[in-house]
Amino acid sequence: MQYNFSTDDKAIVMGSDTPFGAPRMLAPAKKHKKNTRTETT
């Protein structure tokens, strides 16, 4: 259940490192989060 933090942290870090990685990783990550009960909690 650490995906919540990992996704947010990784998105910010990747965004600084690679501007193309932020939106790309956020899209699939957010979709996965919605599927799980991480955002519902």
Tab-separated table of N, CA and C in Angstrom:
chain	number	residue	atom	x	y	z
A	1	MET	N	0.830	-1.209	0.000
A	1	MET	CA	0.000	0.000	0.000
A	1	MET	C	0.870	1.268	0.000
A	2	GLN	N	2.129	1.130	-0.396
A	2	GLN	CA	2.996	2.316	-0.409
A	2	GLN	C	2.947	2.999	-1.770
A	3	TYR	N	2.123	2.474	-2.644
A	3	TYR	CA	2.037	3.048	-3.996
A	3	TYR	C	1.612	4.510	-3.931
A	4	ASN	N	0.732	4.807	-2.965
A	4	ASN	CA	0.235	6.173	-2.834
A	4	ASN	C	1.398	7.154	-2.727
A	5	PHE	N	2.307	6.888	-1.804
A	5	PHE	CA	3.444	7.784	-1.595
A	5	PHE	C	4.434	7.669	-2.745
A	6	SER	N	4.727	6.428	-3.112
A	6	SER	CA	5.714	6.179	-4.180
A	6	SER	C	5.288	6.914	-5.458
A	7	THR	N	4.015	6.815	-5.784
A	7	THR	CA	3.540	7.447	-7.025
A	7	THR	C	3.719	8.958	-6.946
A	8	ASP	N	3.288	9.544	-5.846
A	8	ASP	CA	3.399	11.005	-5.709
A	8	ASP	C	4.860	11.445	-5.721
A	9	ASP	N	5.675	10.740	-4.945
A	9	ASP	CA	7.096	11.093	-4.863
A	9	ASP	C	7.775	10.906	-6.216
A	10	LYS	N	7.529	9.768	-6.819
A	10	LYS	CA	8.181	9.457	-8.094
A	10	LYS	C	7.745	10.480	-9.159
A	11	ALA	N	6.498	10.848	-9.144
A	11	ALA	CA	5.979	11.788	-10.152
A	11	ALA	C	6.735	13.113	-10.050
A	12	ILE	N	6.930	13.584	-8.828
A	12	ILE	CA	7.629	14.866	-8.638
A	12	ILE	C	9.096	14.721	-9.054
A	13	VAL	N	9.729	13.670	-8.589
A	13	VAL	CA	11.153	13.458	-8.902
A	13	VAL	C	11.335	13.283	-10.408
A	14	MET	N	10.494	12.448	-11.000
A	14	MET	CA	10.611	12.208	-12.451
A	14	MET	C	10.323	13.507	-13.207
A	15	GLY	N	9.391	14.280	-12.722
A	15	GLY	CA	9.054	15.527	-13.399
A	15	GLY	C	10.266	16.455	-13.452
A	16	SER	N	11.036	16.485	-12.381
A	16	SER	CA	12.223	17.346	-12.349
A	16	SER	C	13.312	16.755	-13.242
A	17	ASP	N	13.430	15.426	-13.189
A	17	ASP	CA	14.460	14.758	-13.992
A	17	ASP	C	14.051	14.704	-15.461
A	18	THR	N	12.806	14.286	-15.687
A	18	THR	CA	12.332	14.156	-17.068
A	18	THR	C	10.916	14.724	-17.174
A	19	PRO	N	10.757	15.813	-17.857
A	19	PRO	CA	9.441	16.439	-18.002
A	19	PRO	C	8.442	15.523	-18.711
A	20	PHE	N	8.981	14.589	-19.502
A	20	PHE	CA	8.083	13.686	-20.235
A	20	PHE	C	7.656	12.514	-19.364
A	21	GLY	N	8.436	12.247	-18.327
A	21	GLY	CA	8.136	11.100	-17.452
A	21	GLY	C	7.019	11.442	-16.466
A	22	ALA	N	6.948	12.684	-16.057
A	22	ALA	CA	5.931	13.072	-15.067
A	22	ALA	C	4.510	12.790	-15.578
A	23	PRO	N	4.096	13.412	-16.682
A	23	PRO	CA	2.733	13.207	-17.185
A	23	PRO	C	2.494	11.759	-17.602
A	24	ARG	N	3.526	11.127	-18.147
A	24	ARG	CA	3.352	9.745	-18.626
A	24	ARG	C	3.187	8.808	-17.422
A	25	MET	N	3.996	9.014	-16.408
A	25	MET	CA	3.926	8.122	-15.237
A	25	MET	C	2.660	8.438	-14.422
A	26	LEU	N	2.283	9.692	-14.401
A	26	LEU	CA	1.099	10.078	-13.609
A	26	LEU	C	-0.164	9.466	-14.216
A	27	ALA	N	-0.248	9.489	-15.521
A	27	ALA	CA	-1.446	8.959	-16.189
A	27	ALA	C	-1.702	7.495	-15.778
A	28	PRO	N	-0.772	6.594	-16.013
A	28	PRO	CA	-0.973	5.190	-15.669
A	28	PRO	C	-1.025	4.991	-14.158
A	29	ALA	N	-0.236	5.748	-13.441
A	29	ALA	CA	-0.200	5.598	-11.982
A	29	ALA	C	-1.552	5.998	-11.379
A	30	LYS	N	-2.061	7.124	-11.806
A	30	LYS	CA	-3.340	7.588	-11.258
A	30	LYS	C	-4.448	6.594	-11.621
A	31	LYS	N	-4.404	6.067	-12.812
A	31	LYS	CA	-5.427	5.106	-13.238
A	31	LYS	C	-5.361	3.867	-12.348
A	32	HIS	N	-4.167	3.475	-12.016
A	32	HIS	CA	-3.979	2.295	-11.171
A	32	HIS	C	-4.452	2.592	-9.749
A	33	LYS	N	-4.167	3.804	-9.307
A	33	LYS	CA	-4.564	4.175	-7.949
A	33	LYS	C	-6.088	4.141	-7.814
A	34	LYS	N	-6.774	4.627	-8.816
A	34	LYS	CA	-8.235	4.658	-8.759
A	34	LYS	C	-8.777	3.228	-8.701
A	35	ASN	N	-8.101	2.336	-9.406
A	35	ASN	CA	-8.537	0.944	-9.412
A	35	ASN	C	-8.395	0.340	-8.025
A	36	THR	N	-7.327	0.719	-7.331
A	36	THR	CA	-7.071	0.203	-5.987
A	36	THR	C	-7.867	1.004	-4.966
A	37	ARG	N	-7.774	0.621	-3.725
A	37	ARG	CA	-8.502	1.378	-2.710
A	37	ARG	C	-7.571	2.338	-1.977
A	38	THR	N	-6.524	2.798	-2.668
A	38	THR	CA	-5.595	3.736	-2.039
A	38	THR	C	-6.228	5.122	-1.970
A	39	GLU	N	-6.874	5.526	-3.056
A	39	GLU	CA	-7.493	6.857	-3.082
A	39	GLU	C	-8.804	6.862	-2.304
A	40	THR	N	-9.433	5.691	-2.225
A	40	THR	CA	-10.710	5.620	-1.513
A	40	THR	C	-10.495	5.730	-0.013
A	41	THR	N	-9.372	5.244	0.475
A	41	THR	CA	-9.110	5.275	1.922
A	41	THR	C	-9.019	6.694	2.426
